[in-house]
mmCIF file of C-alpha atoms in Angstrom:
data_model
loop_
_atom_site.group_PDB
_atom_site.id
_atom_site.type_symbol
_atom_site.label_atom_id
_atom_site.label_comp_id
_atom_site.label_asym_id
_atom_site.label_seq_id
_atom_site.Cartn_x
_atom_site.Cartn_y
_atom_site.Cartn_z
ATOM 1 C CA MET A 1 -61.061 17.261 -15.891
ATOM 2 C CA ARG A 2 -60.913 15.494 -12.538
ATOM 3 C CA GLN A 3 -57.990 13.384 -13.746
ATOM 4 C CA ALA A 4 -56.115 16.521 -14.774
ATOM 5 C CA ILE A 5 -56.719 18.085 -11.355
ATOM 6 C CA ARG A 6 -55.588 14.919 -9.597
ATOM 7 C CA ALA A 7 -52.436 14.793 -11.719
ATOM 8 C CA THR A 8 -51.681 18.418 -10.928
ATOM 9 C CA LEU A 9 -52.200 17.848 -7.205
ATOM 10 C CA ALA A 10 -50.039 14.726 -7.278
ATOM 11 C CA ALA A 11 -47.246 16.641 -9.021
ATOM 12 C CA ALA A 12 -47.534 19.428 -6.481
ATOM 13 C CA VAL A 13 -47.324 16.966 -3.593
ATOM 14 C CA LEU A 14 -44.312 15.280 -5.179
ATOM 15 C CA MET A 15 -42.553 18.607 -5.667
ATOM 16 C CA ALA A 16 -43.349 19.654 -2.125
ATOM 17 C CA THR A 17 -41.949 16.363 -0.816
ATOM 18 C CA MET A 18 -38.788 16.744 -2.850
ATOM 19 C CA ASN A 19 -38.341 20.337 -1.733
ATOM 20 C CA SER A 20 -38.864 19.369 1.903
ATOM 21 C CA GLN A 21 -36.164 16.729 1.634
ATOM 22 C CA ALA A 22 -33.631 18.923 -0.202
ATOM 23 C CA GLU A 23 -32.050 21.832 1.627
ATOM 24 C CA VAL A 24 -28.999 24.036 1.758
ATOM 25 C CA LYS A 25 -27.068 23.060 4.859
ATOM 26 C CA THR A 26 -24.101 24.841 6.404
ATOM 27 C CA ILE A 27 -21.480 22.202 7.132
ATOM 28 C CA HIS A 28 -18.761 22.986 9.659
ATOM 29 C CA ASP A 29 -15.744 21.030 8.386
ATOM 30 C CA VAL A 30 -12.659 19.854 10.299
ATOM 31 C CA LEU A 31 -10.763 23.057 9.465
ATOM 32 C CA GLY A 32 -13.487 25.138 11.064
ATOM 33 C CA ARG A 33 -14.772 26.369 7.695
ATOM 34 C CA ASP A 34 -18.519 26.903 7.201
ATOM 35 C CA VAL A 35 -19.509 25.553 3.789
ATOM 36 C CA LYS A 36 -23.007 25.696 2.275
ATOM 37 C CA VAL A 37 -23.979 22.467 0.502
ATOM 38 C CA ASP A 38 -27.178 21.345 -1.224
ATOM 39 C CA VAL A 39 -28.045 18.141 0.583
ATOM 40 C CA PRO A 40 -28.519 15.320 0.126
ATOM 41 C CA ALA A 41 -25.821 15.628 -2.527
ATOM 42 C CA LYS A 42 -26.466 13.690 -5.715
ATOM 43 C CA ARG A 43 -23.063 14.176 -7.342
ATOM 44 C CA VAL A 44 -20.093 13.817 -5.008
ATOM 45 C CA VAL A 45 -16.372 13.922 -5.754
ATOM 46 C CA LEU A 46 -14.559 12.123 -2.944
ATOM 47 C CA GLY A 47 -10.810 12.559 -2.634
ATOM 48 C CA PHE A 48 -10.149 9.844 -0.037
ATOM 49 C CA TYR A 49 -11.647 7.719 2.774
ATOM 50 C CA TYR A 50 -13.958 5.723 0.508
ATOM 51 C CA PRO A 51 -15.011 2.867 2.849
ATOM 52 C CA ASP A 52 -15.647 5.443 5.580
ATOM 53 C CA TYR A 53 -18.033 7.310 3.318
ATOM 54 C CA ILE A 54 -19.840 4.036 2.672
ATOM 55 C CA ALA A 55 -19.926 3.209 6.384
ATOM 56 C CA ALA A 56 -21.462 6.600 7.211
ATOM 57 C CA THR A 57 -23.903 6.789 4.303
ATOM 58 C CA GLY A 58 -24.665 3.233 3.147
ATOM 59 C CA ALA A 59 -23.543 1.387 0.031
ATOM 60 C CA GLU A 60 -26.538 2.665 -1.932
ATOM 61 C CA ASN A 61 -25.329 6.241 -1.539
ATOM 62 C CA PHE A 62 -21.965 5.446 -3.074
ATOM 63 C CA GLY A 63 -23.882 5.475 -6.347
ATOM 64 C CA HIS A 64 -23.914 9.263 -5.999
ATOM 65 C CA VAL A 65 -20.101 9.398 -5.956
ATOM 66 C CA VAL A 66 -19.050 10.410 -9.461
ATOM 67 C CA GLY A 67 -15.310 10.810 -8.977
ATOM 68 C CA ILE A 68 -12.467 9.572 -6.773
ATOM 69 C CA SER A 69 -8.681 9.447 -6.794
ATOM 70 C CA ARG A 70 -8.563 5.915 -8.158
ATOM 71 C CA GLU A 71 -4.846 5.257 -7.612
ATOM 72 C CA PHE A 72 -5.236 5.470 -3.835
ATOM 73 C CA TRP A 73 -7.747 2.660 -3.877
ATOM 74 C CA GLU A 74 -7.164 0.630 -7.014
ATOM 75 C CA SER A 75 -3.344 0.536 -6.926
ATOM 76 C CA PHE A 76 -2.412 1.010 -3.275
ATOM 77 C CA ASN A 77 -5.139 -1.248 -1.837
ATOM 78 C CA PRO A 78 -5.831 -3.768 -4.609
ATOM 79 C CA GLY A 79 -7.383 -6.357 -2.299
ATOM 80 C CA SER A 80 -9.926 -3.863 -1.038
ATOM 81 C CA TRP A 81 -10.599 -2.557 -4.548
ATOM 82 C CA ALA A 82 -11.289 -6.049 -5.888
ATOM 83 C CA LEU A 83 -13.582 -6.854 -2.972
ATOM 84 C CA TYR A 84 -15.629 -3.673 -3.254
ATOM 85 C CA SER A 85 -15.787 -3.872 -7.042
ATOM 86 C CA GLN A 86 -17.877 -7.029 -6.676
ATOM 87 C CA GLN A 87 -20.469 -5.177 -4.581
ATOM 88 C CA LEU A 88 -20.466 -1.679 -6.092
ATOM 89 C CA PRO A 89 -21.414 -1.831 -9.787
ATOM 90 C CA ASN A 90 -20.298 1.733 -10.555
ATOM 91 C CA LEU A 91 -16.838 1.399 -9.025
ATOM 92 C CA LYS A 92 -14.948 -0.003 -12.020
ATOM 93 C CA ASN A 93 -16.187 2.804 -14.252
ATOM 94 C CA ILE A 94 -16.039 5.644 -11.758
ATOM 95 C CA GLY A 95 -14.377 8.896 -12.786
ATOM 96 C CA ASP A 96 -10.764 9.573 -11.822
ATOM 97 C CA ILE A 97 -9.654 13.010 -10.587
ATOM 98 C CA GLY A 98 -5.992 11.953 -10.454
ATOM 99 C CA ASN A 99 -3.558 11.629 -7.563
ATOM 100 C CA ILE A 100 -3.236 14.923 -5.683
ATOM 101 C CA ASP A 101 -0.162 13.690 -3.819
ATOM 102 C CA ARG A 102 1.704 12.802 -7.025
ATOM 103 C CA GLY A 103 0.723 15.889 -8.979
ATOM 104 C CA THR A 104 -1.618 14.170 -11.454
ATOM 105 C CA PHE A 105 -4.785 15.834 -10.145
ATOM 106 C CA SER A 106 -6.904 17.366 -12.923
ATOM 107 C CA LEU A 107 -9.091 20.326 -12.002
ATOM 108 C CA GLU A 108 -10.662 20.278 -15.455
ATOM 109 C CA LYS A 109 -11.761 16.643 -15.105
ATOM 110 C CA THR A 110 -13.116 17.356 -11.653
ATOM 111 C CA LEU A 111 -15.142 20.363 -12.806
ATOM 112 C CA ALA A 112 -16.444 18.379 -15.790
ATOM 113 C CA MET A 113 -18.025 15.902 -13.373
ATOM 114 C CA LYS A 114 -20.329 18.749 -12.246
ATOM 115 C CA PRO A 115 -20.230 17.778 -8.577
ATOM 116 C CA ASP A 116 -22.626 19.148 -5.969
ATOM 117 C CA VAL A 117 -19.717 18.975 -3.532
ATOM 118 C CA VAL A 118 -16.033 18.061 -3.487
ATOM 119 C CA VAL A 119 -14.841 16.331 -0.317
ATOM 120 C CA LEU A 120 -11.090 16.403 0.322
ATOM 121 C CA ALA A 121 -8.823 14.984 2.993
ATOM 122 C CA LYS A 122 -7.084 17.701 4.990
ATOM 123 C CA TRP A 123 -3.713 17.020 3.401
ATOM 124 C CA GLN A 124 -5.307 17.097 -0.071
ATOM 125 C CA TYR A 125 -6.870 20.477 0.682
ATOM 126 C CA ASP A 126 -3.500 21.838 1.840
ATOM 127 C CA THR A 127 -1.933 20.712 -1.445
ATOM 128 C CA LEU A 128 -4.736 22.239 -3.563
ATOM 129 C CA LYS A 129 -5.150 25.546 -1.723
ATOM 130 C CA ALA A 130 -4.229 27.519 -4.825
ATOM 131 C CA GLU A 131 -7.036 25.810 -6.772
ATOM 132 C CA ILE A 132 -9.822 26.405 -4.241
ATOM 133 C CA PRO A 133 -10.815 29.835 -5.700
ATOM 134 C CA ARG A 134 -11.515 28.127 -9.021
ATOM 135 C CA PHE A 135 -13.914 25.733 -7.299
ATOM 136 C CA GLU A 136 -15.574 28.717 -5.653
ATOM 137 C CA ALA A 137 -15.831 30.511 -8.995
ATOM 138 C CA ALA A 138 -17.654 27.467 -10.362
ATOM 139 C CA ASN A 139 -20.004 27.487 -7.322
ATOM 140 C CA ILE A 140 -18.741 24.076 -6.220
ATOM 141 C CA PRO A 141 -18.387 23.803 -2.431
ATOM 142 C CA VAL A 142 -15.304 22.091 -1.005
ATOM 143 C CA VAL A 143 -15.609 20.312 2.353
ATOM 144 C CA VAL A 144 -12.593 19.056 4.293
ATOM 145 C CA VAL A 145 -12.534 15.870 6.415
ATOM 146 C CA ASP A 146 -9.707 14.073 8.162
ATOM 147 C CA TYR A 147 -8.986 10.611 9.531
ATOM 148 C CA ASN A 148 -5.189 10.759 9.194
ATOM 149 C CA ASP A 149 -4.664 12.641 12.450
ATOM 150 C CA GLN A 150 -6.198 9.666 14.255
ATOM 151 C CA SER A 151 -7.964 11.897 16.753
ATOM 152 C CA VAL A 152 -11.361 10.919 18.115
ATOM 153 C CA ALA A 153 -12.628 14.440 17.372
ATOM 154 C CA ASN A 154 -11.706 14.352 13.673
ATOM 155 C CA HIS A 155 -12.797 10.734 13.219
ATOM 156 C CA THR A 156 -16.231 11.442 14.638
ATOM 157 C CA ASN A 157 -16.634 14.876 13.033
ATOM 158 C CA SER A 158 -15.643 13.565 9.604
ATOM 159 C CA THR A 159 -18.119 10.701 9.897
ATOM 160 C CA LYS A 160 -20.915 13.105 10.851
ATOM 161 C CA ILE A 161 -20.006 15.362 7.914
ATOM 162 C CA PHE A 162 -20.411 12.411 5.540
ATOM 163 C CA GLY A 163 -23.841 11.823 7.058
ATOM 164 C CA GLN A 164 -24.822 15.455 6.551
ATOM 165 C CA ILE A 165 -23.743 15.397 2.915
ATOM 166 C CA ALA A 166 -25.722 12.234 2.131
ATOM 167 C CA GLY A 167 -28.668 12.875 4.448
ATOM 168 C CA THR A 168 -27.844 9.852 6.627
ATOM 169 C CA GLU A 169 -27.193 11.643 9.909
ATOM 170 C CA GLN A 170 -28.656 8.933 12.152
ATOM 171 C CA ARG A 171 -26.476 6.196 10.689
ATOM 172 C CA ALA A 172 -23.356 8.367 10.700
ATOM 173 C CA ASN A 173 -23.902 9.599 14.238
ATOM 174 C CA GLN A 174 -24.298 6.036 15.474
ATOM 175 C CA ALA A 175 -21.074 4.896 13.807
ATOM 176 C CA ALA A 176 -19.229 7.917 15.198
ATOM 177 C CA GLN A 177 -20.495 7.305 18.724
ATOM 178 C CA GLU A 178 -19.508 3.642 18.625
ATOM 179 C CA TYR A 179 -15.979 4.647 17.644
ATOM 180 C CA ALA A 180 -15.757 7.200 20.452
ATOM 181 C CA ASP A 181 -17.104 4.691 22.976
ATOM 182 C CA GLY A 182 -14.605 2.051 21.820
ATOM 183 C CA ILE A 183 -11.627 4.369 22.224
ATOM 184 C CA ALA A 184 -12.914 5.474 25.641
ATOM 185 C CA ASP A 185 -13.056 1.818 26.737
ATOM 186 C CA ILE A 186 -9.450 1.291 25.627
ATOM 187 C CA GLN A 187 -8.232 4.309 27.563
ATOM 188 C CA LYS A 188 -10.185 3.271 30.649
ATOM 189 C CA ARG A 189 -8.523 -0.160 30.620
ATOM 190 C CA VAL A 190 -5.069 1.317 30.086
ATOM 191 C CA LYS A 191 -5.542 3.735 32.988
ATOM 192 C CA ALA A 192 -6.743 0.916 35.237
ATOM 193 C CA ALA A 193 -3.632 -1.132 34.352
ATOM 194 C CA GLY A 194 -1.573 1.450 36.230
ATOM 195 C CA THR A 195 1.750 0.440 34.693
ATOM 196 C CA ALA A 196 4.508 2.393 32.963
ATOM 197 C CA LYS A 197 4.063 2.970 29.244
ATOM 198 C CA PRO A 198 5.692 0.193 27.187
ATOM 199 C CA LYS A 199 7.931 1.430 24.381
ATOM 200 C CA ILE A 200 6.651 0.670 20.873
ATOM 201 C CA TYR A 201 8.029 0.887 17.337
ATOM 202 C CA ILE A 202 5.782 0.722 14.250
ATOM 203 C CA GLU A 203 7.109 0.465 10.700
ATOM 204 C CA PHE A 204 5.480 0.200 7.281
ATOM 205 C CA GLY A 205 7.205 -2.916 5.989
ATOM 206 C CA ASP A 206 6.914 -2.154 2.278
ATOM 207 C CA LYS A 207 10.685 -2.285 1.693
ATOM 208 C CA GLY A 208 11.414 -5.536 3.494
ATOM 209 C CA PRO A 209 14.063 -6.195 6.155
ATOM 210 C CA GLN A 210 16.974 -4.799 4.116
ATOM 211 C CA GLU A 211 15.851 -1.166 4.383
ATOM 212 C CA HIS A 212 14.098 0.668 7.202
ATOM 213 C CA SER A 213 10.945 2.197 5.747
ATOM 214 C CA PHE A 214 8.487 4.712 7.167
ATOM 215 C CA THR A 215 7.809 4.865 10.848
ATOM 216 C CA PHE A 216 5.293 7.274 12.340
ATOM 217 C CA GLY A 217 5.449 10.329 14.567
ATOM 218 C CA LYS A 218 2.364 12.296 15.534
ATOM 219 C CA ASN A 219 -0.238 10.849 13.154
ATOM 220 C CA MET A 220 -1.517 7.534 11.764
ATOM 221 C CA TRP A 221 0.030 4.613 13.699
ATOM 222 C CA GLY A 222 2.003 7.000 15.870
ATOM 223 C CA ALA A 223 -1.160 8.779 16.980
ATOM 224 C CA ILE A 224 -2.862 5.444 17.709
ATOM 225 C CA ALA A 225 0.116 4.452 19.861
ATOM 226 C CA ASP A 226 -0.332 7.639 21.878
ATOM 227 C CA THR A 227 -4.065 7.069 22.210
ATOM 228 C CA VAL A 228 -3.656 3.548 23.598
ATOM 229 C CA GLY A 229 -0.908 4.301 26.077
ATOM 230 C CA GLY A 230 2.274 3.430 24.238
ATOM 231 C CA GLU A 231 5.563 5.329 24.276
ATOM 232 C CA ASN A 232 6.253 5.743 20.575
ATOM 233 C CA ILE A 233 10.049 5.701 20.231
ATOM 234 C CA SER A 234 9.845 7.377 16.781
ATOM 235 C CA LYS A 235 7.927 10.439 17.942
ATOM 236 C CA PRO A 236 10.976 12.529 18.979
ATOM 237 C CA PHE A 237 12.665 11.909 15.618
ATOM 238 C CA VAL A 238 9.851 11.774 13.028
ATOM 239 C CA GLU A 239 7.272 14.537 12.530
ATOM 240 C CA ASN A 240 4.596 12.671 10.562
ATOM 241 C CA TRP A 241 6.166 9.720 8.801
ATOM 242 C CA GLY A 242 9.656 8.841 7.623
ATOM 243 C CA PRO A 243 12.547 6.463 8.397
ATOM 244 C CA ILE A 244 14.336 6.381 11.732
ATOM 245 C CA ASN A 245 18.068 5.902 12.132
ATOM 246 C CA PRO A 246 18.557 2.137 12.689
ATOM 247 C CA GLU A 247 21.066 2.851 15.457
ATOM 248 C CA GLN A 248 18.535 5.028 17.255
ATOM 249 C CA LEU A 249 16.039 2.182 17.082
ATOM 250 C CA LEU A 250 18.515 -0.198 18.723
ATOM 251 C CA VAL A 251 19.324 2.319 21.444
ATOM 252 C CA SER A 252 15.617 2.912 22.158
ATOM 253 C CA LYS A 253 15.014 -0.797 22.883
ATOM 254 C CA PRO A 254 11.279 -1.075 22.098
ATOM 255 C CA ASP A 255 9.201 -3.508 24.136
ATOM 256 C CA VAL A 256 6.798 -4.018 21.232
ATOM 257 C CA ILE A 257 7.419 -3.970 17.472
ATOM 258 C CA ILE A 258 4.623 -3.820 14.889
ATOM 259 C CA ILE A 259 5.250 -4.147 11.157
ATOM 260 C CA SER A 260 2.397 -3.082 8.880
ATOM 261 C CA GLY A 261 1.776 -4.271 5.353
ATOM 262 C CA THR A 262 -0.739 -4.439 2.517
ATOM 263 C CA GLU A 263 -1.501 -6.785 -0.345
ATOM 264 C CA VAL A 264 1.026 -4.862 -2.479
ATOM 265 C CA GLY A 265 3.770 -6.491 -0.404
ATOM 266 C CA MET A 266 3.222 -9.692 -2.379
ATOM 267 C CA LYS A 267 4.901 -8.026 -5.360
ATOM 268 C CA GLN A 268 8.223 -8.236 -3.492
ATOM 269 C CA THR A 269 9.922 -11.317 -2.094
ATOM 270 C CA ASP A 270 10.254 -10.224 1.515
ATOM 271 C CA ALA A 271 8.185 -7.053 1.989
ATOM 272 C CA MET A 272 5.518 -7.297 4.671
ATOM 273 C CA ALA A 273 2.222 -8.550 3.256
ATOM 274 C CA MET A 274 -1.045 -8.314 5.163
ATOM 275 C CA GLY A 275 -4.675 -7.986 4.227
ATOM 276 C CA ILE A 276 -7.287 -9.485 1.968
ATOM 277 C CA ASP A 277 -6.511 -13.003 0.700
ATOM 278 C CA ILE A 278 -3.073 -13.000 2.377
ATOM 279 C CA SER A 279 -2.495 -16.274 4.225
ATOM 280 C CA ALA A 280 -1.331 -16.271 7.831
ATOM 281 C CA ASP A 281 1.598 -18.522 6.911
ATOM 282 C CA GLU A 282 2.823 -16.069 4.283
ATOM 283 C CA ALA A 283 2.449 -13.116 6.648
ATOM 284 C CA GLN A 284 4.318 -15.020 9.375
ATOM 285 C CA ARG A 285 7.198 -15.852 7.036
ATOM 286 C CA ARG A 286 7.616 -12.247 6.014
ATOM 287 C CA LEU A 287 7.262 -10.899 9.561
ATOM 288 C CA LYS A 288 9.972 -13.242 10.820
ATOM 289 C CA GLY A 289 12.372 -11.832 8.236
ATOM 290 C CA PHE A 290 12.371 -8.443 9.971
ATOM 291 C CA THR A 291 13.705 -9.979 13.186
ATOM 292 C CA THR A 292 16.905 -10.984 11.353
ATOM 293 C CA ARG A 293 18.045 -7.363 11.036
ATOM 294 C CA ASN A 294 21.408 -6.602 12.612
ATOM 295 C CA GLY A 295 21.100 -6.144 16.356
ATOM 296 C CA TRP A 296 17.404 -6.953 16.541
ATOM 297 C CA GLU A 297 18.055 -10.214 18.344
ATOM 298 C CA ASN A 298 18.950 -8.124 21.396
ATOM 299 C CA LEU A 299 15.805 -5.990 21.403
ATOM 300 C CA PRO A 300 13.345 -6.706 24.235
ATOM 301 C CA ALA A 301 10.490 -7.008 21.719
ATOM 302 C CA VAL A 302 12.277 -9.765 19.823
ATOM 303 C CA LYS A 303 13.629 -11.582 22.879
ATOM 304 C CA ASN A 304 10.180 -11.618 24.500
ATOM 305 C CA ASN A 305 8.285 -12.510 21.319
ATOM 306 C CA ARG A 306 6.350 -9.244 21.189
ATOM 307 C CA VAL A 307 6.609 -8.764 17.421
ATOM 308 C CA TYR A 308 3.387 -8.290 15.472
ATOM 309 C CA GLY A 309 1.966 -7.715 12.012
ATOM 310 C CA ILE A 310 -0.945 -5.413 11.183
ATOM 311 C CA TYR A 311 -2.936 -4.493 8.079
ATOM 312 C CA HIS A 312 -1.736 -1.051 7.048
ATOM 313 C CA THR A 313 -5.089 -0.165 5.474
ATOM 314 C CA ALA A 314 -6.819 -0.645 8.836
ATOM 315 C CA SER A 315 -5.683 2.812 9.940
ATOM 316 C CA ARG A 316 -6.936 6.376 9.248
ATOM 317 C CA SER A 317 -10.431 4.910 9.156
ATOM 318 C CA LEU A 318 -13.454 4.220 11.339
ATOM 319 C CA SER A 319 -12.492 0.562 11.165
ATOM 320 C CA ASP A 320 -9.231 1.297 12.976
ATOM 321 C CA LEU A 321 -10.958 0.888 16.327
ATOM 322 C CA ALA A 322 -9.982 -2.760 15.868
ATOM 323 C CA SER A 323 -6.384 -1.718 15.193
ATOM 324 C CA ALA A 324 -6.370 0.430 18.321
ATOM 325 C CA GLN A 325 -7.615 -2.551 20.331
ATOM 326 C CA PHE A 326 -4.941 -4.758 18.796
ATOM 327 C CA MET A 327 -2.158 -2.294 19.560
ATOM 328 C CA ALA A 328 -3.446 -1.817 23.106
ATOM 329 C CA LYS A 329 -3.499 -5.581 23.547
ATOM 330 C CA THR A 330 0.124 -5.892 22.416
ATOM 331 C CA LEU A 331 1.083 -3.273 25.014
ATOM 332 C CA TYR A 332 -1.170 -4.385 27.890
ATOM 333 C CA PRO A 333 -2.090 -8.031 27.247
ATOM 334 C CA GLU A 334 -3.577 -8.644 30.686
ATOM 335 C CA ALA A 335 -5.903 -5.646 30.458
ATOM 336 C CA PHE A 336 -7.310 -6.768 27.102
ATOM 337 C CA LYS A 337 -7.567 -10.552 27.554
ATOM 338 C CA ASP A 338 -11.305 -10.454 26.810
ATOM 339 C CA VAL A 339 -10.983 -8.163 23.772
ATOM 340 C CA ASP A 340 -10.923 -9.687 20.273
ATOM 341 C CA PRO A 341 -9.761 -7.111 17.690
ATOM 342 C CA GLU A 342 -10.422 -9.527 14.837
ATOM 343 C CA LYS A 343 -14.052 -9.788 15.943
ATOM 344 C CA THR A 344 -14.353 -6.011 16.188
ATOM 345 C CA TYR A 345 -13.002 -5.665 12.646
ATOM 346 C CA THR A 346 -15.367 -8.295 11.274
ATOM 347 C CA GLU A 347 -18.434 -6.958 13.061
ATOM 348 C CA PHE A 348 -17.779 -3.422 11.827
ATOM 349 C CA HIS A 349 -17.818 -4.676 8.240
ATOM 350 C CA GLU A 350 -20.947 -6.741 8.825
ATOM 351 C CA LYS A 351 -22.784 -3.750 10.275
ATOM 352 C CA TYR A 352 -21.641 -0.879 8.074
ATOM 353 C CA LEU A 353 -20.009 -2.165 4.904
ATOM 354 C CA PRO A 354 -21.147 -4.354 1.982
ATOM 355 C CA VAL A 355 -18.068 -6.607 2.016
ATOM 356 C CA LYS A 356 -16.752 -9.379 4.252
ATOM 357 C CA PRO A 357 -12.950 -9.288 4.168
ATOM 358 C CA SER A 358 -11.119 -12.588 4.445
ATOM 359 C CA GLY A 359 -7.375 -12.742 4.994
ATOM 360 C CA THR A 360 -4.796 -11.803 7.614
ATOM 361 C CA PHE A 361 -5.176 -8.503 9.434
ATOM 362 C CA PHE A 362 -3.551 -8.970 12.866
ATOM 363 C CA ILE A 363 -0.865 -11.484 13.859
ATOM 364 C CA GLN A 364 1.765 -12.178 16.496
ATOM 365 C CA LEU A 365 5.006 -13.735 15.335
ATOM 366 C CA GLY A 366 4.945 -17.496 15.710
ATOM 367 C CA CYS A 367 1.280 -17.794 16.713
ATOM 368 C CA GLY A 368 -1.469 -19.538 14.812
ATOM 369 C CA ALA A 369 -4.131 -17.065 15.935
ATOM 370 C CA SER A 370 -3.961 -13.268 15.802
ATOM 371 C CA LEU A 371 -2.334 -13.259 19.244
ATOM 372 C CA CYS A 372 -0.692 -15.981 21.307
ATOM 373 C CA LYS A 373 -3.380 -17.343 23.577
ATOM 374 C CA ASP A 374 -1.276 -17.434 26.708
ATOM 375 C CA LYS A 375 2.112 -16.538 28.139
ATOM 376 C CA ALA A 376 3.347 -20.109 27.920
ATOM 377 C CA SER A 377 2.998 -20.221 24.161
ATOM 378 C CA ALA A 378 4.663 -16.811 23.855
ATOM 379 C CA VAL A 379 7.662 -17.938 25.893
ATOM 380 C CA GLU A 380 7.867 -21.140 23.925
ATOM 381 C CA GLN A 381 7.930 -19.278 20.622
ATOM 382 C CA ALA A 382 10.470 -16.773 21.925
ATOM 383 C CA ALA A 383 12.937 -19.449 23.058
ATOM 384 C CA PRO A 384 12.418 -22.587 20.964
ATOM 385 C CA THR A 385 15.799 -24.064 21.825
ATOM 386 C CA GLU A 386 15.480 -23.725 25.601
ATOM 387 C CA ALA A 387 16.257 -26.994 27.372
ATOM 388 C CA ALA A 388 13.382 -28.837 29.027
ATOM 389 C CA PRO A 389 13.292 -28.868 32.824
ATOM 390 C CA GLN A 390 15.203 -31.736 34.431
ATOM 391 C CA THR A 391 12.024 -32.998 36.091
ATOM 392 C CA LEU A 392 10.702 -34.197 32.734
ATOM 393 C CA SER A 393 11.137 -37.816 31.737
ATOM 394 C CA TRP A 394 13.502 -38.726 28.931
ATOM 395 C CA TRP A 395 10.483 -39.445 26.711
ATOM 396 C CA ASP A 396 9.005 -35.976 27.341
ATOM 397 C CA LYS A 397 12.372 -34.411 26.640
ATOM 398 C CA LEU A 398 12.565 -36.257 23.308
ATOM 399 C CA VAL A 399 9.048 -35.201 22.330
ATOM 400 C CA ASN A 400 9.779 -31.563 23.224
ATOM 401 C CA TRP A 401 13.045 -31.652 21.316
ATOM 402 C CA LEU A 402 11.333 -32.976 18.203
ATOM 403 C CA ARG A 403 8.515 -30.485 18.519
ATOM 404 C CA HIS A 404 10.937 -27.575 18.794
ATOM 405 C CA LEU A 405 12.971 -28.945 15.914
ATOM 406 C CA PHE A 406 10.025 -28.911 13.533
ATOM 407 C CA THR A 407 8.436 -25.663 14.782
#
């Protein structure tokens, strides 16, 4: 009898504990919508921003994600997919809702996953607006997040929303605050520099030097350029992303050029390749190819050796604080001499993610490290055939000539 009473009391305590942990929370998403969600959610469909969800909620909570748009991760970022697949046992078998951008999204598959909540990127929600009533009819809440706009407000709000959904508010709030503090430090340094905005051009180098691919206007890399004090030459001509007229690029005379790439670039001979398991030598070879475009030899960025490569995946994400630091450093090298973007990127992964990426994420053309260590090396790389000063001995001249010859 006593055992039965104890068992009943234990069950009651367990139920009370579970009920106290579970609740219906009103989440205010990035579109200003108030959405009621049972939290912590145990079945989540996540349209995009997968590593950010992990950063805000912990790798263990990714086990509650039952569906994603696999093509965005598996095909477009294969290095990242392979790395995370080693640490997340459910990833290789996770459900696929299809690619919303390419029209392969399946509402039926998504509903069959019986999610507690569907989390969409803002642009995914805009594409699926006509389908939202069907989610509502099935009593499935849809929450909208956004990292593509590259605003501090949306980055931090989206991170906090992930924390609310998974019940990891403290972790998410900390990650969000660190991002906001990092951007504030960048802007403080740029303001203190007190110089005119350098002109910058950023291009996704997926098509190689022969064809000008996407550059960026008001979001993604373009928004980061604005945030860190650059004058984005593409902004007047490109709304979000798209190619710029090559003649307009030459007329604009950018002071800094950044070419982004992913691991997918390795599938082409000369497309930009950056990221996981990409060697610095390979990235350097491909980056140099872009400087051979017609007229580029006369651009200030090329003449002054201010041409850089960046990992395209390290944008529209909490981890892009490192990218913002890198871009700021290309624009204002003196103001960011003590800042190491590579270290920021590594430490973010060590603190918030279950993987340790190894590869090439940030480079300057002709430099062994992510950035040339000093002005002398930059000048040397920019003008390898410049004659040695007459004050040098004949032996020093010979050594310099040989060194330049084999560089």
